[in-house]
Amino acid sequence: MSARTIQGQKNLQDINQASKDGIGGSPLRPDGTLKVKGEFAYSSDLWHEDMLWGMALRSPHPRANILSVDISEAVKTPGVYAVLTHDDIPGSKFYGLEIQDQPALAKDKVRYHGEAIAIVAADHPETARRAVKKIKVEYEVLTPIVTEEQCLDPETYGYVHEPHEYKSHGYGNICHEQRLVHGGGVTDEIRALADVIVKGTYEVGMQDQAFLGPESGMAVPAEDGGIDLYVATQWLHVDRQQIAPVLGLPEEKVRLTLAGVGGAFGGREDLSMQIHACLLAQRTGKPVKIVYARDESFFGHVHRHPAKMYYEHGATRDGKLVYADARIVLDGGAYASASPAVVGNAASLGHGPYVIPNARMHAIALYSNNPSCGAMRGFGAVQACFGYETQMDKLAAELGMDPVELRQLNAMAEGDSMPTGQVIDSPAPVAELLQRVKDMPLPPPLDLDNLDVRTLPGALSNTSHGEGIVRGIGYSVGIKNVGFSEGFDDYSTARVRLEVIGGEPVAMVHTAMAEVGQGGITVHAQIARTELGVEQVTIHPANTEVGSAGSTSASRQTYMTGGAVKLAAEAVKQALITKGRQRYGWTQNDIDLVGGKVVSESAGVLVSMVDLLGDEAIDLTREHHHRPTVPFDKETGQGFGHVQYTFCANRAVVDVDVELGLVKVVELTAAQDVGKALNPLSVVGQIQGGCTQALGLAVMEEIIVKDGKVRNASFTDYLIPTILDTPPIPVDVLELPDPNAPYGLRGVGEAPTVSATPSIVAAIRQATGIALNRIPVRPEHLTGTL
Amino acid sequence: MRVTFTANGKPVEADDVWEGESLLYVLRERVGLPGSKNACEQGECGSCTVYLDGVPVCSCLVAAGQVQDREVRTVEGLADDESGELGLVQQAFIDAGAVQCGFCTPGLLVQTDALLEQDAQPSDTDIREALSGNLCRCTGYEKIMDAVRLASARKCQKVGHSE
């Protein structure tokens, strides 16, 4: 023993410092070098010498009966290998995340503009495009059901889905609804307790995830009659669960491997090209690649629900909230997707991070002939935040109070109850986050004497030399849940293997987590380093050969899969120490793995991991389940529905050209509690990215849908913020550990997207004095030229 | 048709090119250079930016036939040809945390490289103007600004040393 012992704490510290790439550090992305060299294989980069290109024919009508589909001319096109319709599907005709209401290829009717009707496989994308054009479809065009009024009156306007068409379906054109009553609810008696009442009706447009990497992947037929699918997705296992029944295959014959993902933001939670590529590969016996063009991407994935919201708040003269009442109507479009869960979030989070003694809520998602909506970053909490935060500003104005002080006066904190009755049992620094953004230094005022016109609203267009420019400042704070809620047994699986490679201990981490750009793989390596005291960690490609990791969404992956990696690594560590105890008879209770060695605080280094492991590998798999939640009561909305909450506050400074209605966000400050920053560089990157998507929703991003038809399915017409539209985003990160979470961490990615939008609108409102009850705010709203 | 041109210093040729194919398609699908990305195919996002005779262009908007006998340099050509060592701009993007999903990165690297060739010390407004044709959906651009500033500082330092 003594020969291997290094005495003293100093040496242990030295060894510890060797693990600077563990949690809390900011090691660089393991895939970064490949990405900057252009060598990282995104799903659209897959290539096979024998491959075919797949493409879909999509409906030009939002609502129509399909009278006939004639593929005879398309099939005859030279270079075309297959043309498939609904009749060619070997298995189940429908799929869906929560309700199996979506046909893999439309049958008898189409329910939204862009719905896929037939698919083609050909030797060149242009051949496929020409063949698609030769498919003749005869439609009986029907008047689309698109407004709230039409949806809620099916007797007059009809059903998007016939009643009881699917097993678990709501009624009428309501896909899902959730009510909530808290305290005494909202009655005339409760209203009478308030000195001041403010009301508002708010609208949120349809936002798109607009990830840059288009939906794409390649399906390869396998010798066993199964399919190997390489695809960009957010959840490999739930994709497989939906794909296999349609192909008429058992799940084990459908193997998915994650191909490089170019962003996701919720838009890859639903299937897009997966089933189509698999069907074509099954039929042709050849690898089939599908890459959506940008317009097809706009039709091929679900969007953020547009919302209409009716809010009412009552408060005492000194600013204490007495009650809050809201009705949130989300347009879910043609198919259910994640609408039920989005409704649950809107209802339970829809009154914000405030203590409200009495509250009521009614949230619904409608079926309509508009594009389908589902998951997008912020998931039901975004729309509501624009509503309640606008109300807070209105209330502050009515009371003559500072808007930040009013928010702080009513801010929830640890130990307070949500309107769902759930007690917040971890830090909730809402008032502090607001104080932090308020206390950050403001950007310098516009200096008209030393003006670079490129910094003004309108930027490069040289639209102003400073005249007509007014500055405004706005604040906001928001709340978001982390992880899957309402009784869902959310879990993740990780496999960790420790072995000696090239004379060094190396850990391998294998999970099915979709790395969509968020940096999960970096964090997994950090966790393995920290728990196992090794430097070298390799990340196994994500596939369905290991258990499910759940979705890369709901800000849950570091919490859930990170937690699973931690559990698996801890198990490997214990197995290694047990091995050492058996071999060397160690009796110390303070044994740890540090710097590639087994060490004891009291006795120093016991043995090198290389010597202890020898030729053996320790390979263990563990699942991480979060604490159980329950579904909300259908009528009262009460229940311990969410796993964890996360909070972000923002301050926006804007310059508005009041003559032209142009807005330039000058600065967007964020303060967020992340519990524990496992990788500070990535945490800040997530917050800045989230703020920028919120900026997009505030001032430019909207899918324009008129009579059910999408008018701007391109990056020319659907605007996302450029680097010129995006200001400096100073970020203040708080780390107040959550005792229930691995390392005390909190989900990070979504909270800023929830909170930042209303701060920008508030700032524009302050600059212009215009009410602005609809987002995105467009120039015509500011100039009165609508 | 057959198209022959120089890609990253090496002569390449592509056969059976259909008249409507873009330079982007030829690079990605025919000559094994998938580094340039296909995000909008309308010249709006900048993900497919390459040098054509030294000028950054959106390769999705260039017809394949237009590159006959010309020189193309893609993201794959930014690293040192001999050593494979990353270029200054590439390294700066990694170090600054400017790469998240990375789909916009190839285009941004070429555009940044072109900017710093023209002006080694651009102001923040210069950077924003130069990169305004390159969309990024993940980062919020802050870390991209950091990366360009870092690359600029390193470039100036390097030039300073060699002088």
mmCIF file of C-alpha atoms in Angstrom, chain A residues 30 35 113 138 180 184 189 195 219 240 256 291 317 324 334 374 409 438 448 451 461 509 538 608 749 763:
data_model
loop_
_atom_site.group_PDB
_atom_site.id
_atom_site.type_symbol
_atom_site.label_atom_id
_atom_site.label_comp_id
_atom_site.label_asym_id
_atom_site.label_seq_id
_atom_site.Cartn_x
_atom_site.Cartn_y
_atom_site.Cartn_z
ATOM 1 C CA PRO A 30 -16.719 17.527 -28.678
ATOM 2 C CA LYS A 35 -18.646 21.406 -37.326
ATOM 3 C CA HIS A 113 -52.777 23.453 -46.473
ATOM 4 C CA GLU A 138 -59.491 15.645 -57.866
ATOM 5 C CA LEU A 180 -58.625 25.822 -13.002
ATOM 6 C CA GLY A 184 -62.462 31.396 -3.977
ATOM 7 C CA GLU A 189 -67.910 38.732 -4.107
ATOM 8 C CA ASP A 195 -60.051 48.407 -5.675
ATOM 9 C CA ALA A 219 -34.091 5.155 -44.551
ATOM 10 C CA ARG A 240 -39.938 4.533 -33.543
ATOM 11 C CA LEU A 256 -33.084 4.610 -35.450
ATOM 12 C CA VAL A 291 -34.533 16.582 -47.469
ATOM 13 C CA ARG A 317 -55.043 50.142 -3.962
ATOM 14 C CA ALA A 324 -56.873 36.760 -11.735
ATOM 15 C CA ALA A 334 -55.682 20.116 -38.028
ATOM 16 C CA GLY A 374 -47.572 21.606 -31.188
ATOM 17 C CA LEU A 409 -44.809 42.995 -4.450
ATOM 18 C CA LYS A 438 -33.214 46.584 -13.047
ATOM 19 C CA LEU A 448 -27.052 62.308 -32.184
ATOM 20 C CA LEU A 451 -24.312 58.816 -34.936
ATOM 21 C CA SER A 461 -31.681 51.318 -45.107
ATOM 22 C CA VAL A 509 -21.309 7.333 -22.441
ATOM 23 C CA THR A 538 -16.140 9.267 -25.614
ATOM 24 C CA SER A 608 -4.305 3.621 -10.466
ATOM 25 C CA GLY A 749 -33.390 26.549 -22.456
ATOM 26 C CA ALA A 763 -40.493 48.938 -24.043
#
